[in-house]
Tab-separated table of C-alpha atoms in Angstrom:
chain	number	residue	atom	x	y	z
A	713	MET	CA	-59.095	17.093	168.225
A	714	ASP	CA	-56.459	19.035	166.776
A	715	THR	CA	-54.498	17.242	164.241
A	716	PRO	CA	-51.208	16.092	165.720
A	717	THR	CA	-47.708	17.708	164.001
A	718	HIS	CA	-46.249	14.847	161.264
A	719	LEU	CA	-42.364	15.203	161.158
A	720	VAL	CA	-41.526	13.930	157.820
A	721	THR	CA	-37.798	12.873	157.456
A	722	GLY	CA	-36.637	13.540	153.618
A	723	GLY	CA	-39.397	15.345	153.135
A	724	ALA	CA	-37.419	17.059	149.951
A	725	GLY	CA	-36.883	14.149	148.201
A	726	PHE	CA	-39.149	12.916	145.157
A	727	ILE	CA	-41.344	10.631	147.269
A	728	GLY	CA	-41.124	12.335	150.287
A	729	ARG	CA	-42.295	16.223	148.317
A	730	THR	CA	-45.730	14.622	147.704
A	731	VAL	CA	-46.261	13.531	150.806
A	732	VAL	CA	-45.791	16.561	152.211
A	733	ASP	CA	-47.970	18.103	149.504
A	734	ARG	CA	-50.526	15.720	150.604
A	735	LEU	CA	-50.405	16.403	154.245
A	736	LEU	CA	-50.589	19.989	153.649
A	737	ALA	CA	-53.810	19.927	151.846
A	738	ASP	CA	-55.567	17.804	154.543
A	739	GLY	CA	-54.551	20.638	156.869
A	740	THR	CA	-51.701	18.603	158.326
A	741	PRO	CA	-49.185	20.790	160.294
A	742	VAL	CA	-46.212	19.095	159.030
A	743	HIS	CA	-42.050	19.552	160.210
A	744	LEU	CA	-40.295	18.698	157.119
A	745	VAL	CA	-36.642	17.469	158.216
A	746	ASP	CA	-34.103	17.004	155.348
A	747	ARG	CA	-30.398	18.257	154.570
A	748	ALA	CA	-31.669	19.234	150.894
A	749	ASP	CA	-27.893	19.282	150.034
A	750	GLN	CA	-28.565	19.076	146.114
A	751	PRO	CA	-30.562	22.075	143.780
A	752	ARG	CA	-33.220	19.493	143.443
A	753	MET	CA	-34.585	19.335	146.939
A	754	GLN	CA	-33.658	22.989	147.226
A	755	ALA	CA	-36.530	23.534	144.398
A	756	ALA	CA	-38.800	20.905	146.231
A	757	LEU	CA	-38.567	23.477	149.652
A	758	ARG	CA	-38.911	26.622	147.019
A	759	ASP	CA	-41.830	24.818	145.815
A	760	LEU	CA	-43.544	23.779	148.793
A	761	ALA	CA	-43.207	27.222	150.685
A	762	ALA	CA	-45.414	28.397	147.958
A	763	HIS	CA	-47.925	25.819	148.778
A	764	PRO	CA	-51.485	27.279	149.862
A	765	ARG	CA	-51.087	25.932	153.087
A	766	ALA	CA	-47.671	26.664	153.609
A	767	ASP	CA	-48.923	28.196	157.118
A	768	LEU	CA	-48.676	24.869	157.974
A	769	LEU	CA	-45.090	23.914	157.195
A	770	ARG	CA	-42.203	24.366	159.292
A	771	VAL	CA	-38.658	23.477	157.614
A	772	THR	CA	-35.496	22.097	159.239
A	773	ARG	CA	-32.174	21.508	157.508
A	774	ALA	CA	-30.513	18.758	159.315
A	775	ASP	CA	-28.559	15.602	158.484
A	776	LEU	CA	-30.143	12.912	160.762
A	777	ALA	CA	-27.122	11.056	161.118
A	778	THR	CA	-25.450	13.808	163.415
A	779	ALA	CA	-28.276	16.088	164.311
A	780	ASP	CA	-29.644	16.071	167.944
A	781	LEU	CA	-33.027	14.394	167.404
A	782	ALA	CA	-34.847	15.318	170.848
A	783	PRO	CA	-35.663	18.859	169.404
A	784	LEU	CA	-37.127	17.657	166.379
A	785	LEU	CA	-39.595	15.348	167.912
A	786	THR	CA	-40.605	17.520	170.759
A	787	ASP	CA	-44.195	18.525	169.016
A	788	ALA	CA	-44.425	15.589	167.026
A	789	GLY	CA	-47.441	13.213	167.189
A	790	VAL	CA	-46.700	11.251	164.292
A	791	VAL	CA	-43.081	10.448	162.259
A	792	VAL	CA	-42.873	9.465	158.248
A	793	HIS	CA	-39.426	8.629	158.018
A	794	LEU	CA	-38.415	8.420	154.410
A	795	ALA	CA	-35.162	10.244	154.499
A	796	GLY	CA	-32.429	7.643	153.269
A	797	GLN	CA	-29.853	6.900	150.596
A	798	PRO	CA	-31.381	5.055	147.294
A	799	GLY	CA	-30.134	3.262	144.723
A	800	VAL	CA	-29.648	-0.400	144.485
A	801	GLN	CA	-25.907	0.234	141.817
A	802	ALA	CA	-24.600	2.957	144.067
A	803	SER	CA	-24.724	0.350	147.149
A	804	TRP	CA	-22.054	-1.704	145.412
A	805	GLY	CA	-18.426	-0.988	146.513
A	806	ASP	CA	-17.853	2.163	148.172
A	807	GLY	CA	-21.024	3.656	148.328
A	808	PHE	CA	-22.405	0.595	150.833
A	809	GLY	CA	-21.130	3.394	153.510
A	810	ASP	CA	-23.534	5.956	152.426
A	811	HIS	CA	-25.852	3.282	152.493
A	812	VAL	CA	-25.310	2.140	156.204
A	813	ARG	CA	-25.245	5.509	157.136
A	814	ASP	CA	-28.378	7.005	155.838
A	815	ASN	CA	-30.375	4.253	155.810
A	816	VAL	CA	-29.157	1.723	158.741
A	817	LEU	CA	-27.574	4.166	161.319
A	818	VAL	CA	-30.183	7.149	160.582
A	819	THR	CA	-33.607	4.534	161.433
A	820	GLN	CA	-31.928	3.320	164.862
A	821	ARG	CA	-30.725	7.102	165.987
A	822	LEU	CA	-34.379	8.096	165.225
A	823	LEU	CA	-36.587	5.101	166.379
A	824	GLU	CA	-33.847	5.471	169.737
A	825	ALA	CA	-34.875	8.915	169.961
A	826	THR	CA	-38.711	7.851	169.602
A	827	LEU	CA	-38.537	5.975	172.837
A	828	ASP	CA	-38.280	9.071	174.650
A	829	ALA	CA	-41.282	10.907	172.866
A	830	PRO	CA	-44.816	10.703	172.600
A	831	VAL	CA	-45.534	9.697	169.340
A	832	ASP	CA	-48.329	7.890	168.071
A	833	ARG	CA	-47.090	6.808	165.014
A	834	VAL	CA	-43.556	5.825	162.999
A	835	VAL	CA	-44.204	5.259	159.571
A	836	VAL	CA	-40.954	4.082	157.928
A	837	ALA	CA	-40.030	3.608	154.563
A	838	SER	CA	-38.576	0.281	153.395
A	839	SER	CA	-38.171	-1.225	149.820
A	840	SER	CA	-39.172	-4.577	147.299
A	841	SER	CA	-35.173	-4.604	147.321
A	842	VAL	CA	-35.611	-6.621	150.110
A	843	LEU	CA	-36.619	-9.472	148.267
A	844	ARG	CA	-34.816	-11.516	145.629
A	845	GLY	CA	-38.127	-11.194	143.430
A	846	ALA	CA	-41.213	-12.973	142.301
A	847	PRO	CA	-40.348	-15.624	139.862
A	848	ASP	CA	-43.336	-17.488	141.246
A	849	GLY	CA	-45.921	-15.258	141.327
A	850	PRO	CA	-47.001	-12.033	143.994
A	851	VAL	CA	-44.827	-11.985	147.318
A	852	ASP	CA	-46.399	-11.297	150.782
A	853	GLU	CA	-44.889	-10.060	153.916
A	854	ALA	CA	-44.651	-13.405	155.476
A	855	THR	CA	-41.813	-14.066	152.833
A	856	THR	CA	-38.412	-13.949	154.350
A	857	PRO	CA	-36.319	-11.154	153.179
A	858	SER	CA	-33.613	-12.225	151.089
A	859	PRO	CA	-31.595	-8.956	149.555
A	860	VAL	CA	-29.751	-9.254	146.217
A	861	SER	CA	-27.863	-6.177	146.411
A	862	PRO	CA	-26.474	-4.263	149.569
A	863	TYR	CA	-29.012	-1.472	149.013
A	864	GLY	CA	-31.649	-4.348	150.160
A	865	VAL	CA	-29.598	-5.734	152.919
A	866	THR	CA	-29.557	-2.234	154.512
A	867	LYS	CA	-33.093	-2.105	154.190
A	868	ALA	CA	-33.899	-5.508	155.324
A	869	THR	CA	-31.717	-4.055	158.397
A	870	VAL	CA	-34.298	-1.243	158.825
A	871	GLU	CA	-37.596	-3.742	159.003
A	872	GLN	CA	-35.765	-5.254	161.718
A	873	LEU	CA	-34.799	-2.384	163.578
A	874	CYS	CA	-38.617	-1.575	163.002
A	875	ALA	CA	-39.388	-4.820	164.759
A	876	THR	CA	-36.946	-4.329	167.220
A	877	TYR	CA	-37.742	-1.155	168.477
A	878	ALA	CA	-41.428	-2.228	167.948
A	879	SER	CA	-40.854	-4.962	170.899
A	880	ARG	CA	-39.790	-1.809	173.089
A	881	GLY	CA	-43.305	-0.299	172.498
A	882	VAL	CA	-42.241	2.161	169.543
A	883	PRO	CA	-45.479	2.199	167.074
A	884	THR	CA	-43.450	1.151	163.818
A	885	VAL	CA	-45.338	0.566	160.552
A	886	ALA	CA	-42.958	-0.593	157.724
A	887	LEU	CA	-43.998	-0.148	153.970
A	888	ARG	CA	-42.447	-1.579	151.352
A	889	PHE	CA	-42.320	0.381	147.938
A	890	PHE	CA	-42.287	-1.111	144.800
A	891	THR	CA	-40.237	0.805	141.685
A	892	VAL	CA	-42.112	3.951	142.043
A	893	TYR	CA	-42.093	6.570	139.820
A	894	GLY	CA	-44.044	10.024	138.615
A	895	ARG	CA	-43.503	13.818	138.829
A	896	HIS	CA	-40.464	15.409	140.573
A	897	GLN	CA	-38.389	11.586	140.284
A	898	ARG	CA	-35.329	11.281	140.902
A	899	PRO	CA	-32.661	11.817	137.643
A	900	ASP	CA	-30.837	8.490	137.772
A	901	MET	CA	-34.283	6.540	138.039
A	902	ALA	CA	-35.995	4.810	135.106
A	903	VAL	CA	-38.401	6.551	133.845
A	904	ALA	CA	-36.921	9.892	134.207
A	905	ARG	CA	-33.834	8.699	132.235
A	906	MET	CA	-36.544	7.614	129.399
A	907	LEU	CA	-37.283	11.134	129.332
A	908	ALA	CA	-34.613	12.882	129.737
A	909	ALA	CA	-33.215	10.609	126.465
A	910	LEU	CA	-36.506	11.808	124.821
A	911	ASP	CA	-35.714	15.708	125.682
A	912	GLY	CA	-32.062	15.494	123.616
A	913	GLY	CA	-29.716	14.030	126.890
A	914	PRO	CA	-28.063	10.239	126.911
A	915	ALA	CA	-29.827	7.749	125.379
A	916	PHE	CA	-31.822	5.189	127.738
A	917	PRO	CA	-29.066	2.526	129.103
A	918	LEU	CA	-31.433	-0.625	128.844
A	919	ARG	CA	-30.114	-3.408	130.286
A	920	GLY	CA	-29.690	-7.176	129.253
A	921	ASP	CA	-32.885	-7.887	127.429
A	922	GLY	CA	-35.439	-5.334	128.827
A	923	TRP	CA	-37.587	-8.354	129.646
A	924	GLN	CA	-37.103	-8.112	133.484
A	925	GLU	CA	-40.397	-6.848	134.909
A	926	ARG	CA	-41.293	-4.578	137.696
A	927	ASP	CA	-44.041	-3.698	139.741
A	928	TRP	CA	-44.308	-0.196	138.971
A	929	THR	CA	-46.391	2.406	141.062
A	930	HIS	CA	-47.312	5.811	141.034
A	931	VAL	CA	-45.878	8.185	143.898
A	932	ASP	CA	-49.737	9.282	144.098
A	933	ASP	CA	-50.369	5.842	145.057
A	934	ILE	CA	-47.678	5.436	147.659
A	935	THR	CA	-48.189	8.872	149.240
A	936	ALA	CA	-52.116	7.486	149.932
A	937	GLY	CA	-50.641	4.117	151.391
A	938	VAL	CA	-48.104	6.179	153.532
A	939	VAL	CA	-51.139	9.047	155.006
A	940	ALA	CA	-53.234	5.831	155.457
A	941	ALA	CA	-50.436	3.948	157.613
A	942	THR	CA	-50.496	7.446	159.566
A	943	ARG	CA	-54.409	7.199	160.431
A	944	ARG	CA	-55.121	3.536	160.681
A	945	ASP	CA	-54.505	1.518	164.218
A	946	LEU	CA	-51.781	-1.156	163.244
A	947	ALA	CA	-50.083	-3.448	165.485
A	948	PRO	CA	-46.356	-2.224	166.521
A	949	GLY	CA	-44.149	-4.217	163.904
A	950	THR	CA	-46.259	-4.159	161.097
A	951	VAL	CA	-45.195	-4.786	157.543
A	952	CYS	CA	-47.013	-3.995	154.404
A	953	ASN	CA	-46.375	-4.179	150.779
A	954	LEU	CA	-47.483	-0.901	148.385
A	955	GLY	CA	-47.376	-1.932	145.025
A	956	SER	CA	-49.142	-2.021	142.292
A	957	GLY	CA	-49.835	-5.872	141.792
A	958	ASN	CA	-49.468	-5.785	137.917
A	959	PRO	CA	-45.582	-6.872	137.161
A	960	VAL	CA	-44.888	-4.725	133.236
A	961	SER	CA	-41.597	-5.413	131.997
A	962	LEU	CA	-39.247	-2.685	131.163
A	963	ARG	CA	-39.688	-2.914	127.129
A	964	GLU	CA	-43.195	-2.115	127.523
A	965	VAL	CA	-42.580	0.885	129.653
A	966	LEU	CA	-40.564	2.276	127.093
A	967	ARG	CA	-43.225	1.585	124.310
A	968	LEU	CA	-45.520	3.102	126.312
A	969	THR	CA	-42.954	6.142	126.957
A	970	GLY	CA	-42.420	6.569	123.371
A	971	GLU	CA	-46.311	6.425	122.190
A	972	LEU	CA	-47.136	9.167	124.527
A	973	ALA	CA	-44.115	11.036	123.589
A	974	GLY	CA	-44.857	10.908	120.082
A	975	ARG	CA	-41.387	9.051	119.335
A	976	PRO	CA	-39.654	6.248	120.492
A	977	VAL	CA	-36.820	6.746	123.860
A	978	PRO	CA	-33.537	6.394	122.325
A	979	VAL	CA	-31.701	3.417	123.739
A	980	ARG	CA	-28.645	1.992	124.293
A	981	PRO	CA	-27.883	-1.456	125.108
A	982	VAL	CA	-25.908	-1.989	128.423
A	983	ALA	CA	-25.136	-5.159	130.245
A	984	PRO	CA	-27.149	-6.689	133.030
A	985	VAL	CA	-25.919	-5.410	136.366
A	986	PRO	CA	-25.747	-7.094	139.376
A	987	GLY	CA	-28.928	-7.146	142.075
A	988	ASP	CA	-31.351	-6.925	138.828
A	989	PRO	CA	-34.141	-9.300	139.841
A	990	ALA	CA	-35.579	-10.872	136.872
A	991	ARG	CA	-39.311	-9.561	138.658
A	992	THR	CA	-40.896	-7.804	141.178
A	993	TRP	CA	-44.814	-8.126	142.377
A	994	ALA	CA	-46.324	-7.079	145.288
A	995	ASP	CA	-49.331	-8.885	146.947
A	996	THR	CA	-51.162	-6.061	148.521
A	997	ARG	CA	-54.075	-8.020	150.171
A	998	ARG	CA	-52.318	-6.907	153.836
A	999	ALA	CA	-52.265	-2.893	152.628
A	1000	ALA	CA	-56.016	-3.762	151.297
A	1001	ASP	CA	-57.260	-5.175	154.593
A	1002	LEU	CA	-55.085	-2.793	157.105
A	1003	LEU	CA	-54.811	0.067	154.978
A	1004	GLY	CA	-58.054	0.639	153.569
A	1005	TRP	CA	-55.621	0.859	150.501
A	1006	GLU	CA	-55.588	-0.152	147.090
A	1007	PRO	CA	-53.274	1.628	143.795
A	1008	LEU	CA	-55.432	3.816	141.387
A	1009	VAL	CA	-53.330	4.998	139.321
A	1010	PRO	CA	-53.072	2.666	135.932
A	1011	LEU	CA	-49.838	2.829	134.117
A	1012	ARG	CA	-50.750	4.354	131.076
A	1013	ALA	CA	-51.858	7.485	133.012
A	1014	GLY	CA	-49.378	7.810	135.396
A	1015	LEU	CA	-46.429	7.908	132.542
A	1016	ALA	CA	-48.813	10.049	130.896
A	1017	ASP	CA	-48.466	12.680	134.331
A	1018	GLN	CA	-44.725	12.401	134.474
A	1019	LEU	CA	-44.289	12.868	130.490
A	1020	HIS	CA	-47.127	16.274	130.813
A	1021	GLY	CA	-44.809	18.128	133.942
A	1022	ALA	CA	-41.761	17.264	131.900
A	1023	GLY	CA	-43.365	18.979	128.557
A	1024	LEU	CA	-43.049	15.959	126.668
A	1025	LEU	CA	-46.717	14.601	126.212
A	1026	THR	CA	-48.334	15.021	122.653
A	1027	THR	CA	-51.745	14.787	123.701
A	1028	THR	CA	-53.324	16.521	126.603
A	1029	SER	CA	-56.218	13.574	127.049
A	1030	ASP	CA	-53.969	11.022	128.064
A	1031	ALA	CA	-52.765	13.219	131.002
A	1032	ALA	CA	-56.207	13.620	131.739
């Protein structure tokens, strides 16, 4: 049987380009849809055009908030919906409108369009930001969402939309991504800012005391979970956590990054910010059971890979 075309929205973004790369390497036809309105996304499209299996890739530049979605779904057997507006801090104040548009409205439009399309699976990106945090231990999918940022509110709404359309037969799966890092990371994200500080850019803004813990998850592990969700037989409306299951403090990540680079990361203290939980921690047993998935990239190796890509790694052995 021929592999169905996978429509990947946001395929020129940080996670999207890695997912597209993996699907193409697996011999999967991909229809990539992205606004690609930033230079780094345009560079991603150029890189993907040079992929050894670029013959399997089709690219459409479109704004999913306004585009006619029916033609995009005509030959799509699977939808991987990664498009959206990221960023907890950017979602406060006037930024909330962009988050509602690009997260809530776009997801609703896409799910509505799939009602009339012969899709076998719709995998949707959610976030650990739907949760308040994990003060007492790992948090499973049965925990009621209680976001502490406007961004988290939009992602919790995305999950509700997935459940609502699942009740009408749309085969949705929502994956909660926990603190993704790795090569091609957005420049506003923590590890990318550490690398920029090492490379002569602004000092890393250390919020509060730096002991807040995150469940750092490498982009390759996230990609493996996304691909598994496209291939497993899952009940519509399923939600799965994708995290390392190992919270590590921001200070420890700064230390490891500096150790790998051979010099400390320049830091400037800044005040704590709203929407920043003390700890995130994923219970990944459901992903193991339903997806056959487990995180494989240790934090040190993942950081070394990201530093190697930026030319900042002091020894090649750490990148192996």
